[in-house]
Amino acid sequence: FSLSSPVSLFLPSLTSKMIRVAGPLLSASPPSISSVCPKSTQPLQAEQRARHIWKHADAVCFDVDSTVCKTEAIDELAVYLGVGEEVAIATRKAMNGASRFRDALASRLEIMRPSKEAMHEFALRPAELTEGISDLIAALHKRETHVYLVSGGFRSIIVPVADILSIPRERIYANELIYDSHGQYMGFDENEPTSDSGSKTVGKAGVCGMLKKKYGYKNLVMIGDGATDLEAAPPADTFIGFGGNAIRTAVKDGADWFVTSFDDLHKSLQ
């Protein structure tokens, strides 16, 4: 799920927690937009620049809820646990008060308190993938573009989605829940980069920056529907807003390129 936060936070041990990343970088990286069309000498419209980066992407990070999947998993989980309305109220309060992402996450989890067994059972439910996402990711894989799932949601729910889309599990960045010895909810791992947002060192921005630094990606694209996706660029080289499931005005206005169908992105690769 996506919630913006204005608060900057230094996240300890970011690098050590993010070491489980994908395999080796492509041997021959495509040219970066800066080398092909430097802003200082050949200014481009935001969408033109985004299209160029997209077509030459060596890595793409997708948000999951309301992007790769049609719905918001945390809302569905709340309904599944019988506390849908309570969590919806907490969500509205968090948004109205511009709460820090981590605080908003903690407050909703405290209402749900999902057990390990409940999370396992919920994850077995068929994922509602957004139309066109399977073909798009297959096309990216064919081009040897590295694909990541970067989410403020929960890893155990996202793993089945990654498996369906043939995305290696080590390319998932999401939140981990903590349980006691009886499998009861105790909290979440605050060392996960996606457990917070609001600065370039945490959240999706932190993940994108780490990937670029570690693997030398020259054209890394972030795609998503929410404010935490928008804030990932920079360090992502461009942000493509996705409105196929939900259109958020701030994201549409702030995106370098805004699309409502994955077919548009697929065709742009050809």
Coordinates of C-alpha atoms in Angstrom, one line a residue:
F1 CA 0.0 0.0 0.0
S2 CA 1.1 3.6 -0.5
L3 CA 1.1 6.4 2.0
S4 CA 3.2 9.5 1.9
S5 CA 5.1 10.9 4.8
P6 CA 7.0 14.1 5.2
V7 CA 9.3 12.8 7.9
S8 CA 12.9 11.9 7.0
L9 CA 14.5 9.0 8.9
F10 CA 17.8 7.4 8.9
L11 CA 17.3 3.6 8.7
P12 CA 20.1 1.6 10.4
S13 CA 21.7 -1.3 8.7
L14 CA 20.1 -0.6 5.3
T15 CA 22.8 -2.2 3.3
S16 CA 23.0 -5.3 5.4
K17 CA 19.2 -5.8 5.3
M18 CA 19.2 -5.4 1.5
I19 CA 22.0 -7.8 0.6
R20 CA 19.6 -10.5 -0.6
V21 CA 19.4 -8.9 -4.1
A22 CA 19.3 -10.4 -7.6
G23 CA 22.1 -11.9 -9.5
P24 CA 24.8 -10.2 -11.6
L25 CA 24.1 -7.2 -13.7
L26 CA 23.8 -7.4 -17.4
S27 CA 27.2 -7.5 -19.1
A28 CA 26.4 -4.6 -21.4
S29 CA 24.2 -1.9 -20.0
P30 CA 22.2 0.3 -22.3
P31 CA 23.2 4.0 -22.5
S32 CA 21.8 6.3 -19.8
I33 CA 19.6 9.2 -20.7
S34 CA 22.2 11.6 -19.4
S35 CA 24.8 10.4 -21.9
V36 CA 22.4 10.4 -24.8
C37 CA 20.5 13.6 -24.1
P38 CA 22.1 15.6 -21.4
K39 CA 19.5 17.9 -19.7
S40 CA 21.9 20.9 -20.0
T41 CA 22.3 20.7 -23.7
Q42 CA 19.2 18.9 -25.0
P43 CA 16.3 19.5 -22.7
L44 CA 13.4 17.0 -23.1
Q45 CA 9.9 17.0 -22.0
A46 CA 9.4 14.8 -18.9
E47 CA 7.4 12.2 -20.8
Q48 CA 9.9 12.0 -23.7
R49 CA 12.7 11.5 -21.3
A50 CA 10.7 8.9 -19.4
R51 CA 9.9 7.0 -22.6
H52 CA 13.6 6.9 -23.5
I53 CA 14.6 5.6 -20.1
W54 CA 11.9 3.0 -20.2
K55 CA 12.9 1.7 -23.6
H56 CA 16.5 1.3 -22.4
A57 CA 15.7 0.2 -18.8
D58 CA 18.1 -2.2 -17.3
A59 CA 16.0 -2.5 -14.1
V60 CA 12.3 -1.9 -13.3
C61 CA 10.9 -1.7 -9.8
F62 CA 7.1 -2.3 -9.6
D63 CA 4.9 -1.3 -6.7
V64 CA 2.5 -4.2 -5.9
D65 CA -0.8 -3.0 -4.5
S66 CA -3.1 -1.3 -7.0
T67 CA -0.3 -1.7 -9.6
V68 CA 0.8 -5.2 -10.2
C69 CA -2.3 -6.4 -8.3
K70 CA -5.7 -4.8 -8.7
T71 CA -6.4 -4.2 -5.0
E72 CA -4.7 -3.1 -1.7
A73 CA -3.7 -6.2 0.2
I74 CA -3.8 -4.6 3.6
D75 CA -7.4 -3.6 3.1
E76 CA -8.3 -7.1 1.9
L77 CA -6.4 -8.6 4.9
A78 CA -8.3 -6.4 7.3
V79 CA -11.6 -7.6 5.8
Y80 CA -10.4 -11.2 6.0
L81 CA -9.6 -10.8 9.7
G82 CA -13.0 -9.1 10.4
V83 CA -11.7 -5.6 11.1
G84 CA -12.1 -4.0 7.8
E85 CA -14.0 -0.9 9.0
E86 CA -11.7 -0.3 11.9
V87 CA -8.6 -0.4 9.7
A88 CA -10.4 1.9 7.1
I89 CA -11.0 4.4 9.9
A90 CA -7.3 4.2 10.9
T91 CA -6.2 4.7 7.3
R92 CA -8.4 7.8 6.9
K93 CA -7.0 9.3 10.2
A94 CA -3.4 8.6 9.0
M95 CA -4.0 10.2 5.7
N96 CA -5.7 13.3 7.1
G97 CA -3.0 13.8 9.6
A98 CA -0.1 13.1 7.2
S99 CA 1.2 10.4 9.5
R100 CA 4.6 9.0 9.2
F101 CA 4.3 5.8 7.1
R102 CA 5.8 3.6 9.9
D103 CA 3.3 4.9 12.4
A104 CA 0.4 4.3 10.0
L105 CA 1.6 0.8 9.4
A106 CA 2.0 0.1 13.1
S107 CA -1.5 1.4 14.0
R108 CA -3.2 -0.8 11.4
L109 CA -1.2 -3.9 12.2
E110 CA -2.1 -3.3 15.9
I111 CA -5.8 -3.5 15.0
M112 CA -5.4 -6.6 12.8
R113 CA -2.7 -8.5 14.8
P114 CA -2.5 -11.1 12.1
S115 CA -1.2 -14.5 13.2
K116 CA 1.4 -16.5 11.2
E117 CA -1.3 -19.0 10.3
A118 CA -3.8 -16.3 9.2
M119 CA -1.1 -14.7 7.0
H120 CA -0.3 -18.1 5.5
E121 CA -4.0 -18.8 4.7
F122 CA -4.6 -15.3 3.3
A123 CA -1.6 -15.7 1.0
L124 CA -3.1 -18.8 -0.5
R125 CA -6.0 -16.8 -2.0
P126 CA -5.6 -16.3 -5.8
A127 CA -4.0 -13.0 -6.6
E128 CA -5.9 -10.6 -8.8
L129 CA -3.3 -9.5 -11.2
T130 CA -3.8 -6.3 -13.2
E131 CA -4.5 -6.9 -16.9
G132 CA -1.4 -6.9 -19.0
I133 CA 1.1 -7.2 -16.2
S134 CA 2.1 -10.8 -17.0
D135 CA 2.8 -10.1 -20.6
L136 CA 4.7 -6.9 -19.8
I137 CA 7.0 -8.6 -17.2
A138 CA 7.5 -11.5 -19.6
A139 CA 8.6 -9.0 -22.3
L140 CA 11.0 -7.4 -19.8
H141 CA 12.5 -10.7 -18.9
K142 CA 13.0 -11.5 -22.6
R143 CA 15.0 -8.3 -22.8
E144 CA 17.0 -9.4 -19.8
T145 CA 15.8 -6.5 -17.8
H146 CA 15.9 -7.1 -14.1
V147 CA 12.5 -6.8 -12.5
Y148 CA 11.8 -6.1 -8.8
L149 CA 8.7 -5.9 -6.6
V150 CA 9.1 -3.1 -4.1
S151 CA 6.2 -2.8 -1.7
G152 CA 5.1 -1.4 1.7
G153 CA 3.0 -4.5 2.0
F154 CA 4.0 -7.9 3.4
R155 CA 6.5 -10.3 1.9
S156 CA 4.5 -13.4 2.7
I157 CA 1.6 -12.1 0.6
I158 CA 3.8 -11.0 -2.3
V159 CA 5.9 -14.2 -2.7
P160 CA 3.0 -16.0 -4.5
V161 CA 2.6 -13.0 -6.9
A162 CA 6.4 -13.1 -7.6
D163 CA 6.2 -16.9 -8.3
I164 CA 3.3 -16.4 -10.8
L165 CA 5.3 -13.8 -12.6
S166 CA 8.6 -15.7 -12.5
I167 CA 10.3 -13.0 -10.5
P168 CA 13.0 -14.4 -8.3
R169 CA 12.1 -14.1 -4.6
E170 CA 15.3 -12.4 -3.8
R171 CA 14.1 -9.5 -5.9
I172 CA 11.2 -8.8 -3.5
Y173 CA 11.6 -5.9 -1.1
A174 CA 8.7 -5.7 1.4
N175 CA 7.9 -5.9 5.1
E176 CA 8.4 -8.8 7.4
L177 CA 6.1 -9.6 10.3
I178 CA 7.5 -10.8 13.6
Y179 CA 5.7 -13.6 15.6
D180 CA 6.2 -15.2 19.0
S181 CA 6.9 -18.9 19.5
H182 CA 3.2 -19.6 19.1
G183 CA 2.9 -17.8 15.8
Q184 CA 1.1 -14.8 17.3
Y185 CA 1.7 -11.3 16.0
M186 CA 4.4 -9.3 17.8
G187 CA 5.3 -6.5 15.4
F188 CA 7.2 -5.9 12.2
D189 CA 10.9 -5.6 11.3
E190 CA 11.7 -1.9 11.4
N191 CA 15.1 -2.6 9.7
E192 CA 13.3 -3.4 6.4
P193 CA 13.7 -0.3 4.2
T194 CA 10.1 -0.5 3.1
S195 CA 8.8 -0.1 6.7
D196 CA 9.1 3.7 6.3
S197 CA 9.2 6.5 3.8
G198 CA 9.7 10.2 3.5
S199 CA 13.4 10.4 2.6
K200 CA 15.8 9.2 0.0
T201 CA 17.5 6.8 2.5
V202 CA 14.4 4.7 3.3
G203 CA 11.3 3.2 1.6
K204 CA 11.2 2.7 -2.1
A205 CA 13.7 5.6 -2.7
G206 CA 16.1 3.8 -0.5
V207 CA 15.7 0.5 -2.3
C208 CA 16.1 2.2 -5.7
G209 CA 19.2 4.0 -4.6
M210 CA 20.8 0.8 -3.2
L211 CA 20.1 -1.1 -6.3
K212 CA 21.7 1.6 -8.5
K213 CA 24.8 1.8 -6.3
K214 CA 25.2 -2.0 -5.9
Y215 CA 24.6 -3.1 -9.5
G216 CA 25.4 0.0 -11.5
Y217 CA 22.0 0.3 -13.2
K218 CA 22.0 3.2 -15.6
N219 CA 18.3 3.3 -16.4
L220 CA 16.2 2.2 -13.4
V221 CA 12.5 2.8 -13.6
M222 CA 10.0 3.0 -10.7
I223 CA 6.3 2.2 -11.6
G224 CA 3.4 2.6 -9.2
D225 CA 0.2 4.3 -8.2
G226 CA 1.1 6.0 -4.9
A227 CA 3.0 8.9 -3.3
T228 CA 5.7 6.5 -1.9
D229 CA 6.3 5.4 -5.5
L230 CA 6.5 9.0 -6.7
E231 CA 9.1 9.9 -4.1
A232 CA 11.4 7.1 -5.4
A233 CA 12.6 9.2 -8.3
P234 CA 15.3 10.3 -7.8
P235 CA 17.2 8.1 -7.1
A236 CA 15.2 6.1 -9.7
D237 CA 16.0 7.6 -13.1
T238 CA 12.3 8.1 -13.8
F239 CA 8.9 7.5 -12.3
I240 CA 6.0 6.2 -14.4
G241 CA 2.7 6.7 -12.7
F242 CA 0.1 3.9 -13.1
G243 CA -3.6 4.7 -13.0
G244 CA -5.1 1.4 -14.2
N245 CA -6.6 0.6 -10.8
A246 CA -6.6 3.9 -8.9
I247 CA -5.9 7.4 -10.1
R248 CA -4.4 9.7 -7.5
T249 CA -4.2 13.3 -8.6
A250 CA -0.8 14.1 -6.9
V251 CA 0.8 11.1 -8.5
K252 CA -0.7 11.8 -12.0
D253 CA 0.5 15.4 -11.8
G254 CA 3.9 14.5 -10.4
A255 CA 4.7 11.5 -12.7
D256 CA 7.2 11.9 -15.5
W257 CA 4.9 9.7 -17.6
F258 CA 1.4 8.6 -16.6
V259 CA -0.3 5.5 -18.1
T260 CA -3.6 3.7 -17.3
S261 CA -2.8 0.5 -19.1
F262 CA 0.2 -1.8 -19.0
D263 CA -0.4 -2.4 -22.7
D264 CA 0.9 1.1 -23.3
L265 CA 4.2 0.2 -21.7
H266 CA 4.4 -3.1 -23.5
K267 CA 3.9 -1.4 -26.9
S268 CA 6.5 1.2 -26.1
L269 CA 9.1 -1.5 -25.8
Q270 CA 8.6 -2.6 -29.4

